[in-house]
Coordinates of C-alpha atoms in Angstrom, one line a residue:
M217 CA -52.0 285.9 198.2
R218 CA -55.1 284.0 197.4
A219 CA -58.1 286.0 196.6
T220 CA -61.3 286.1 198.6
R221 CA -64.5 285.0 197.0
Q222 CA -67.9 286.4 197.5
L223 CA -70.6 283.9 198.2
L224 CA -74.2 284.7 197.5
V225 CA -76.5 282.4 199.4
C226 CA -80.1 281.8 198.4
L227 CA -82.7 279.1 198.4
V228 CA -84.4 278.2 195.2
A229 CA -87.4 275.9 195.0
A230 CA -87.6 273.8 191.8
V231 CA -89.0 270.5 190.5
F232 CA -87.0 268.8 189.7
A233 CA -61.9 245.5 177.9
A234 CA -58.5 245.1 178.1
A235 CA -56.7 246.7 175.2
A236 CA -54.8 244.6 172.8
V237 CA -51.1 244.6 173.5
P238 CA -49.2 246.0 170.5
S239 CA -46.0 244.5 169.1
L240 CA -43.4 247.2 169.3
S241 CA -40.3 248.1 167.3
V242 CA -38.4 250.4 169.7
A243 CA -36.2 253.1 168.1
A244 CA -33.3 254.6 170.0
P245 CA -34.5 257.4 172.3
A246 CA -33.4 260.9 171.4
A247 CA -30.5 262.5 173.3
G248 CA -31.5 264.7 176.2
S249 CA -34.9 262.9 176.6
A250 CA -36.1 261.0 179.6
V251 CA -39.1 259.2 181.0
V252 CA -40.2 260.4 184.5
F253 CA -42.3 258.2 186.7
V254 CA -44.5 259.9 189.3
S255 CA -46.0 257.7 192.1
G256 CA -49.3 258.7 193.8
F257 CA -51.5 258.7 196.9
T258 CA -49.8 257.6 200.2
T259 CA -46.6 256.4 198.5
T260 CA -42.9 256.9 199.3
T261 CA -40.6 256.9 196.3
P262 CA -36.9 257.8 196.2
F263 CA -35.3 260.0 193.5
T264 CA -33.6 257.6 191.2
S265 CA -31.4 258.6 188.3
S266 CA -30.9 256.8 185.0
A267 CA -27.7 255.2 186.3
P268 CA -27.6 251.4 185.7
Q269 CA -27.2 250.7 189.5
C270 CA -30.6 252.3 190.1
A271 CA -32.5 249.6 188.2
G272 CA -34.8 247.9 190.6
Q273 CA -34.3 250.6 193.2
E274 CA -37.2 252.8 192.3
G275 CA -39.3 252.1 195.4
P276 CA -42.4 249.9 196.0
T277 CA -44.5 251.5 193.3
W278 CA -42.1 251.2 190.4
D279 CA -39.4 248.5 191.2
A280 CA -41.2 245.5 189.8
P281 CA -39.2 243.6 187.2
T282 CA -42.3 243.3 185.1
G283 CA -43.2 247.0 185.3
A284 CA -42.8 249.8 182.9
P285 CA -39.6 251.3 184.3
A286 CA -37.7 248.0 183.9
L287 CA -39.1 247.6 180.4
L288 CA -38.0 251.1 179.3
R289 CA -34.6 250.8 180.9
A290 CA -34.0 247.6 179.0
A291 CA -35.0 249.5 175.8
G292 CA -32.4 252.1 176.3
Y293 CA -34.5 254.9 177.8
A294 CA -33.2 257.3 180.5
V295 CA -35.6 256.6 183.4
F296 CA -36.0 258.8 186.4
T297 CA -38.4 258.6 189.4
A298 CA -39.7 261.8 191.0
P299 CA -39.1 262.0 194.8
V300 CA -42.3 261.5 196.7
G301 CA -42.6 261.6 200.5
N302 CA -45.3 260.5 202.9
H303 CA -46.0 262.7 206.0
G304 CA -42.5 264.0 205.8
R305 CA -40.9 260.5 205.5
T306 CA -38.6 260.2 202.5
T307 CA -36.3 257.5 201.1
A308 CA -32.6 257.8 200.3
P309 CA -32.0 258.6 196.6
C310 CA -30.2 256.3 194.2
V311 CA -27.6 258.0 192.0
A312 CA -24.2 257.2 190.5
P313 CA -21.1 258.7 192.3
A314 CA -21.0 262.4 191.9
Q315 CA -24.5 262.7 190.4
P316 CA -26.6 265.5 192.0
V317 CA -29.8 265.0 194.0
P318 CA -32.8 267.3 193.8
P319 CA -33.5 270.0 196.4
S320 CA -36.1 269.3 199.1
T321 CA -38.5 271.7 197.4
A322 CA -38.7 269.1 194.5
T323 CA -40.1 266.4 196.8
I324 CA -43.9 265.7 196.4
D325 CA -46.0 265.2 199.5
S326 CA -48.2 262.2 198.7
N327 CA -50.7 263.3 201.3
G328 CA -50.7 267.0 200.3
D329 CA -52.5 269.5 198.2
V330 CA -52.7 268.7 194.5
D331 CA -51.4 272.0 193.2
A332 CA -48.6 272.3 195.7
N333 CA -47.5 268.9 194.5
G334 CA -47.8 270.0 190.9
Q335 CA -45.4 272.9 191.8
A336 CA -43.0 270.4 193.4
L337 CA -43.0 268.2 190.3
L338 CA -42.3 271.3 188.2
T339 CA -39.3 272.2 190.4
F340 CA -38.1 268.6 189.9
L341 CA -38.4 268.9 186.1
A342 CA -36.4 272.1 186.2
F343 CA -33.8 270.3 188.3
L344 CA -33.5 267.6 185.6
R345 CA -32.9 270.3 183.0
A346 CA -30.3 272.1 185.0
S347 CA -28.4 269.2 186.5
Y348 CA -28.8 266.3 184.0
G349 CA -29.3 268.2 180.7
I350 CA -32.7 266.7 180.1
T351 CA -34.6 268.9 177.6
S352 CA -37.6 266.6 176.9
V353 CA -39.6 264.4 179.2
Q354 CA -42.5 262.0 179.0
L355 CA -44.4 261.6 182.2
V356 CA -46.0 258.5 183.6
G357 CA -48.3 259.1 186.6
H358 CA -49.8 256.4 188.9
S359 CA -52.9 257.4 190.9
D360 CA -52.7 261.0 192.0
G361 CA -49.3 261.2 190.2
G362 CA -51.4 261.8 187.1
L363 CA -53.2 264.7 188.7
W364 CA -49.9 266.2 189.9
S365 CA -48.5 265.9 186.4
R366 CA -51.5 267.7 185.0
S367 CA -51.1 270.4 187.6
A368 CA -47.4 270.8 186.8
I369 CA -48.2 271.1 183.1
T370 CA -50.8 273.8 183.9
Q371 CA -48.2 275.7 186.1
Y372 CA -45.4 275.3 183.6
A373 CA -45.1 279.1 182.9
T374 CA -44.4 279.7 186.7
A375 CA -41.2 277.6 186.7
S376 CA -38.2 279.4 188.2
G377 CA -35.9 278.4 185.3
P378 CA -35.6 276.5 182.0
T379 CA -37.8 273.4 182.1
P380 CA -37.9 270.4 179.8
T381 CA -40.6 270.2 177.2
V382 CA -43.3 267.7 178.3
Q383 CA -43.9 265.5 175.3
S384 CA -46.6 263.1 176.6
L385 CA -48.5 262.0 179.7
T386 CA -49.7 258.5 180.5
T387 CA -51.8 257.8 183.6
L388 CA -52.4 254.6 185.5
G389 CA -55.5 254.5 187.7
T390 CA -55.6 258.3 188.0
P391 CA -59.0 259.5 189.4
H392 CA -59.5 262.1 186.7
T393 CA -63.1 262.7 187.7
G394 CA -62.8 261.5 191.4
S395 CA -62.8 258.5 193.5
Y396 CA -66.2 257.1 194.7
A397 CA -64.4 255.9 197.9
A398 CA -63.3 259.5 198.7
D399 CA -66.8 260.7 197.9
L400 CA -68.3 258.3 200.5
A401 CA -65.6 259.0 203.1
E402 CA -66.2 262.7 202.7
Y403 CA -69.9 262.4 202.9
V404 CA -70.0 260.4 206.2
H405 CA -67.1 262.3 207.7
D406 CA -68.2 265.9 207.0
G407 CA -70.9 266.2 209.6
Q408 CA -73.4 263.6 208.3
C409 CA -73.3 261.8 211.6
D410 CA -75.0 264.7 213.5
T411 CA -78.0 262.6 213.8
T412 CA -80.0 260.7 216.4
G413 CA -81.2 257.2 217.2
F414 CA -79.4 254.0 216.3
E415 CA -77.6 255.7 213.4
Q416 CA -75.8 257.8 216.0
K417 CA -74.6 254.7 217.8
I418 CA -73.1 253.3 214.6
C419 CA -71.7 256.7 213.7
K420 CA -69.8 256.6 217.0
L421 CA -68.1 253.4 215.8
V422 CA -67.5 254.6 212.3
L423 CA -66.2 258.1 212.8
P424 CA -63.1 257.3 214.8
I425 CA -62.1 254.9 212.1
L426 CA -62.7 257.5 209.4
D427 CA -60.9 260.2 211.4
Q428 CA -57.8 258.0 211.8
M429 CA -58.0 256.9 208.1
I430 CA -58.3 260.5 206.8
G431 CA -55.6 261.6 209.2
N432 CA -53.3 258.9 207.9
L433 CA -54.1 259.6 204.3
G434 CA -54.2 263.4 204.6
D435 CA -57.3 265.5 204.7
D436 CA -56.4 267.5 201.6
A437 CA -55.5 264.3 199.7
V438 CA -58.9 262.6 200.5
K439 CA -61.1 265.7 199.9
E440 CA -59.3 266.6 196.7
L441 CA -60.2 263.2 195.3
S442 CA -63.9 263.9 195.6
S443 CA -65.9 264.2 192.4
S444 CA -67.3 267.6 193.5
Y445 CA -63.8 269.1 194.0
L446 CA -62.4 267.7 190.8
A447 CA -65.4 268.9 188.8
G448 CA -64.1 272.5 189.5
W449 CA -60.4 271.7 189.5
N450 CA -60.6 270.1 186.1
T451 CA -61.9 273.2 184.4
Q452 CA -58.8 275.1 185.6
Q453 CA -56.2 272.7 184.1
T454 CA -54.5 273.0 180.7
I455 CA -52.7 270.5 178.5
G456 CA -51.7 270.6 174.9
C457 CA -51.5 266.9 174.1
P458 CA -53.8 263.8 174.3
V459 CA -53.4 261.8 177.5
T460 CA -53.1 258.0 177.5
T461 CA -55.3 256.6 180.3
I462 CA -55.2 253.1 181.8
A463 CA -57.6 251.7 184.4
G464 CA -57.9 248.7 186.7
T465 CA -61.0 246.6 186.9
Y466 CA -60.2 243.7 189.2
V467 CA -63.1 244.6 191.6
S468 CA -66.5 244.0 190.1
L469 CA -70.0 243.4 191.4
P470 CA -72.0 240.2 191.0
S471 CA -73.9 240.2 187.7
W472 CA -77.2 240.4 189.5
I473 CA -76.2 243.8 190.8
G474 CA -73.5 245.1 188.6
W475 CA -75.6 245.9 185.5
A476 CA -77.4 248.7 187.5
V477 CA -74.2 250.4 188.8
P478 CA -72.4 253.1 186.7
A479 CA -68.8 252.7 185.7
Y480 CA -67.7 255.6 188.0
Y481 CA -68.1 253.0 190.8
F482 CA -67.6 249.5 189.3
P483 CA -65.7 247.8 187.9
D484 CA -62.8 249.4 189.7
D485 CA -59.3 248.8 191.0
G486 CA -60.3 249.0 194.7
V487 CA -60.1 252.8 194.8
V488 CA -60.8 254.3 191.4
G489 CA -63.7 253.3 189.1
E490 CA -63.1 252.4 185.4
A491 CA -64.8 255.6 184.1
S492 CA -62.7 257.9 186.3
G493 CA -59.4 256.1 185.4
L494 CA -60.1 256.3 181.7
N495 CA -61.5 259.9 182.0
E496 CA -64.9 259.0 180.7
S497 CA -68.1 260.8 181.6
S498 CA -70.4 258.7 183.8
W499 CA -73.3 258.9 186.3
S500 CA -73.7 258.9 190.1
L501 CA -75.9 256.3 191.8
T502 CA -78.7 258.8 191.6
L503 CA -78.0 259.4 187.8
Q504 CA -76.4 262.7 188.3
R505 CA -73.9 263.4 185.5
I506 CA -70.2 263.1 186.3
V507 CA -68.4 264.9 183.4
A508 CA -65.0 263.9 182.0
A509 CA -62.1 266.3 182.4
P510 CA -61.8 268.5 179.3
F511 CA -58.8 267.0 177.6
Q512 CA -58.4 264.5 174.8
T513 CA -57.8 261.0 175.8
V514 CA -56.3 257.9 174.2
D515 CA -57.8 254.8 175.8
G516 CA -54.9 252.6 176.9
G517 CA -57.3 249.9 178.1
A518 CA -58.7 248.4 181.3
F519 CA -57.0 245.5 183.0
P520 CA -57.9 243.0 185.7
V521 CA -55.6 244.6 188.3
V522 CA -55.9 246.4 191.6
H523 CA -54.7 250.0 192.4
S524 CA -51.6 249.2 194.4
A525 CA -49.7 246.5 196.3
T526 CA -51.5 247.7 199.5
L527 CA -54.7 246.3 198.1
S528 CA -53.2 243.1 196.7
S529 CA -53.4 241.2 200.0
L530 CA -56.8 242.7 200.9
L531 CA -58.4 241.8 197.5
G532 CA -56.5 238.6 196.8
T533 CA -54.5 239.2 193.6
P534 CA -50.8 240.0 193.0
N535 CA -51.5 242.0 189.9
T536 CA -51.4 245.8 190.2
L537 CA -51.4 248.7 187.8
T538 CA -47.6 249.1 188.1
N539 CA -46.4 245.4 188.0
Y540 CA -48.7 244.0 185.2
A541 CA -46.6 243.2 182.1
Q542 CA -49.4 244.0 179.7
I543 CA -49.8 247.4 181.1
A544 CA -46.0 248.0 180.9
T545 CA -46.2 247.2 177.2
V546 CA -49.0 249.7 176.7
V547 CA -47.0 252.3 178.6
Q548 CA -43.9 251.6 176.4
S549 CA -46.1 252.0 173.3
S550 CA -47.3 255.5 174.5
I551 CA -43.6 256.5 175.1
V552 CA -42.3 255.1 171.8
S553 CA -45.1 256.7 169.7
P554 CA -46.7 259.5 171.7
P555 CA -50.2 260.3 170.7
G556 CA -51.0 263.6 169.0
T557 CA -48.9 265.9 167.0
S558 CA -47.9 268.5 169.7
A559 CA -46.2 268.5 173.0
C560 CA -48.2 268.8 176.2
V561 CA -46.3 272.0 177.1
G562 CA -43.0 273.7 176.2
G563 CA -41.0 273.7 173.0
T564 CA -42.2 274.7 169.6
S565 CA -44.8 271.9 169.1
G566 CA -46.2 272.6 172.6
A567 CA -46.7 276.3 171.9
A568 CA -50.5 276.0 172.3
G569 CA -50.2 274.3 175.6
T570 CA -47.6 276.8 176.8
A571 CA -49.8 279.7 175.8
R572 CA -52.7 278.2 177.9
A573 CA -50.3 277.6 180.8
K574 CA -49.2 281.3 180.7
A575 CA -52.8 282.4 180.6
A576 CA -53.5 280.2 183.6
A577 CA -50.5 281.6 185.4
A578 CA -51.7 285.1 184.8
S579 CA -54.9 284.4 186.7
T580 CA -53.6 282.2 189.6
A581 CA -55.5 284.4 192.1
E582 CA -58.8 283.7 190.5
P583 CA -60.8 280.5 189.7
A584 CA -61.9 279.5 186.3
S585 CA -64.1 282.2 184.7
S586 CA -67.3 280.1 185.3
G587 CA -68.4 276.7 186.4
T588 CA -71.0 274.7 188.2
V589 CA -70.8 271.9 190.8
R590 CA -73.9 270.1 191.9
A591 CA -74.3 267.6 194.8
R592 CA -77.3 265.5 195.5
F593 CA -78.8 265.3 199.0
A594 CA -78.5 262.1 200.9
T595 CA -79.3 260.7 204.3
L596 CA -78.0 258.1 206.7
L597 CA -79.9 255.1 207.8
A598 CA -79.3 252.1 210.0
P599 CA -80.7 248.5 209.9
A600 CA -83.7 247.9 212.0
S601 CA -83.7 245.5 215.0
G602 CA -82.5 242.1 213.8
G603 CA -80.4 243.8 211.2
R604 CA -83.1 243.8 208.5
F605 CA -83.2 246.7 206.0
A606 CA -85.5 247.4 203.1
A607 CA -82.8 248.5 200.7
R608 CA -83.5 250.5 197.5
P609 CA -81.3 249.8 194.5
R610 CA -78.1 251.8 194.7
D611 CA -78.1 252.2 198.4
V612 CA -74.5 252.0 199.7
A613 CA -73.7 250.3 202.9
L614 CA -70.6 251.2 205.0
L615 CA -69.8 248.0 206.8
L616 CA -67.7 247.6 210.0
G617 CA -65.0 245.0 209.7
S618 CA -65.8 241.9 207.9
T619 CA -69.6 242.2 208.4
P620 CA -71.4 240.6 205.5
V621 CA -74.7 241.5 203.9
R622 CA -77.2 238.8 203.1
C623 CA -79.7 239.1 200.3
G624 CA -81.8 235.9 200.4
G625 CA -79.3 233.1 199.9
R626 CA -76.6 235.4 198.6
S627 CA -73.9 237.2 200.5
L628 CA -72.1 240.4 199.8
A629 CA -68.9 241.0 201.7
G630 CA -68.1 244.4 200.1
H631 CA -64.5 245.6 199.7
P632 CA -62.1 247.9 201.6
L633 CA -62.8 251.6 201.7
L634 CA -59.6 253.4 200.6
G635 CA -57.6 250.3 201.6
S636 CA -58.9 250.1 205.1
R637 CA -59.2 246.7 206.8
R638 CA -61.8 248.1 209.2
L639 CA -64.4 249.6 206.9
R640 CA -65.9 248.0 203.8
I641 CA -68.4 249.3 201.3
A642 CA -71.1 247.4 199.4
V643 CA -73.7 248.6 196.9
L644 CA -77.0 247.0 197.9
P645 CA -79.6 245.4 195.7
R646 CA -83.3 245.2 196.2
C647 CA -84.0 241.9 197.9
K648 CA -87.2 240.1 198.6
G649 CA -87.7 240.1 202.3
G650 CA -85.0 242.8 202.7
V651 CA -81.3 242.9 203.2
V652 CA -79.9 241.5 206.5
V653 CA -76.8 243.0 208.2
P654 CA -75.8 240.8 211.2
G655 CA -75.4 242.9 214.4
R656 CA -76.7 246.0 212.6
R657 CA -73.0 247.0 212.2
A658 CA -73.6 249.2 209.1
L659 CA -74.5 252.7 208.0
I660 CA -76.6 253.0 204.8
V661 CA -76.1 256.0 202.6
R662 CA -79.3 256.7 200.7
R663 CA -79.2 259.2 197.9
D664 CA -82.3 261.3 197.4
A665 CA -84.4 260.0 194.5
A666 CA -86.3 263.2 194.1
G667 CA -83.4 265.1 192.4
R668 CA -82.9 267.6 195.3
S669 CA -79.5 269.1 195.2
L670 CA -77.0 271.8 196.3
E671 CA -75.6 273.8 193.4
L672 CA -72.5 276.0 193.5
R673 CA -72.2 278.2 190.4
W674 CA -69.3 280.7 190.1
T675 CA -68.5 283.5 187.7
G676 CA -65.1 285.1 188.3
A677 CA -64.8 285.6 192.1
S678 CA -68.5 285.4 192.9
V679 CA -70.1 282.1 193.9
R680 CA -73.8 281.5 194.1
A681 CA -75.1 278.6 196.3
S682 CA -78.6 277.4 195.6
V683 CA -80.7 274.6 196.9
H684 CA -83.0 272.9 194.4
G685 CA -86.0 270.7 195.1
R686 CA -89.4 270.5 196.8
G687 CA -90.2 269.1 200.3
L688 CA -87.2 270.5 202.2
R689 CA -87.6 272.5 205.3
A690 CA -85.3 274.4 207.7
V691 CA -82.6 274.6 205.1
R692 CA -79.3 276.1 206.0
I693 CA -76.0 276.4 204.1
E694 CA -72.7 276.2 205.9
T695 CA -69.0 276.4 205.1
K696 CA -66.0 274.9 206.9
T697 CA -63.1 276.9 208.3
G698 CA -60.5 274.8 210.0
A699 CA -62.4 272.1 211.9
R700 CA -65.6 274.1 212.4
W701 CA -68.7 274.5 210.2
R702 CA -70.4 277.9 210.3
A703 CA -73.8 278.9 208.9
L704 CA -74.0 281.5 206.1
P705 CA -76.8 284.0 205.7
R706 CA -80.0 282.6 204.2
S707 CA -80.1 285.5 201.8
G708 CA -77.2 287.9 201.2
R709 CA -73.5 287.9 200.8
A710 CA -70.6 286.4 202.7
L711 CA -66.9 286.6 202.1
L712 CA -65.0 283.4 201.9
P713 CA -61.2 283.9 202.3
L714 CA -59.6 281.1 200.2
T715 CA -56.7 280.3 202.5
A716 CA -56.7 276.7 201.2
A717 CA -57.1 275.2 197.8
R718 CA -60.7 274.1 198.5
V719 CA -63.7 275.3 200.5
P720 CA -66.2 272.8 201.8
V721 CA -69.8 273.9 201.5
R722 CA -72.8 271.9 202.6
A723 CA -76.6 272.3 202.8
I724 CA -78.6 270.7 205.6
A725 CA -82.4 270.3 205.5
R726 CA -85.3 268.3 207.0
G727 CA -87.5 266.3 204.7
A728 CA -91.3 265.9 205.1
D729 CA -90.6 262.7 207.1
G730 CA -88.4 264.7 209.5
R731 CA -85.3 262.9 208.4
R732 CA -82.0 265.0 208.0
W733 CA -80.8 265.4 204.5
V734 CA -77.3 266.7 203.6
A735 CA -75.5 267.7 200.4
T736 CA -71.7 268.4 200.5
A737 CA -69.4 269.8 197.8
Q738 CA -65.8 270.9 197.7
L739 CA -65.3 274.2 195.9
A740 CA -62.0 274.3 194.1
R741 CA -60.0 277.6 194.2

């Protein structure tokens, strides 16, 4: 059973480069060892064993002849892919005759909860130990596969049977601190369109697209990619080894804009910014600190690739994180010579990580002992008649279809939001004479420049929600249960049953200009 948290609500006024590719001499891998590849968000990957006939049968994420699985198979490594389904759809496994296949409980749901998927991966690793005699694994996670791997390592002590030692983890485009695209989708989707005027008309066009997109991708999967959720989740994870991180940077901004935008956003791979992929601290567009996850990293480099094959056609490049030969060589290097001197978890050298995993397992009903999540207020705007808009630096436009943005003689097309062909995002510059959006087919998200914010601070099972900043009126704080938001007492206590891995909390207020300002955060269990 998941515990209930007690929420204390009050209002507080306050002023407020691509890495060089190494030349490798590959030693023979140890007996009983294997490399396990874990695909990510919205993927379908079959279970494939190390049998020779499974080479090239690893599914769309991993089957490229220039990718890391092919390179490691050729070097003599035992390569497995973890089974990953998409909305219940799975792919037939590839095994040699008489080889066993994993149970259904070992299949990851690529649209599901991060910790449930960590448990499924842990079940899969135990299966490899019991059925294939694998005693040591090295994990390679693409996208959310890196988060699921970190969750499995944290939950290691809860495994139902003997489990291989995890010697290393390498991540490709994993949103360790969140995805700016998920942040934006969450912001607009979670009630920000309860507004009036022309903004409401544009919202009526945008929301059905977002509803369908989030429904297809999975509500948990999208919301658990937000920076606010991962700020809390990261503090609850344990790992005893350094993590090799690799990022994609094919998508960048024009030089006349890009210098002003933090690396959490750009350059990026179409979904995940460079700073998040490399697990580096960065800043939001309003200069709010986004803190790196608390584990040691080895910078595997940033490469001119997109997140996945889905984005290749949209963004005009065949190069992805999982088919780029230079990245495959870096992955091989991290496997041949794992960073650090201890295992991530399990075995003698991973004793420290195992002890931390046991400590985490002993307190699964409670969140981390303490932590803080802060979310800035923002508001929605729409272009004026004629499509003209006086943009502030770092305003973000959500564009319908292929709608361009014109800034003087320059044009900004934006790029797809979470791989959608129907919604694009663009970071707006300050333009003399204003930005022009033809047909007014855009919503502009403007972050509050005054530093006003919602803060969630927890100690044990108690959470305190505070609103900081001057000039806000009629403030109310709400939490979401199912599909409905409900208001919490302005001062007092309310019990939040944690029946899910996260609890959305938002603050709504009116500014001095009468405009509606909203701050939204996801509270990790």
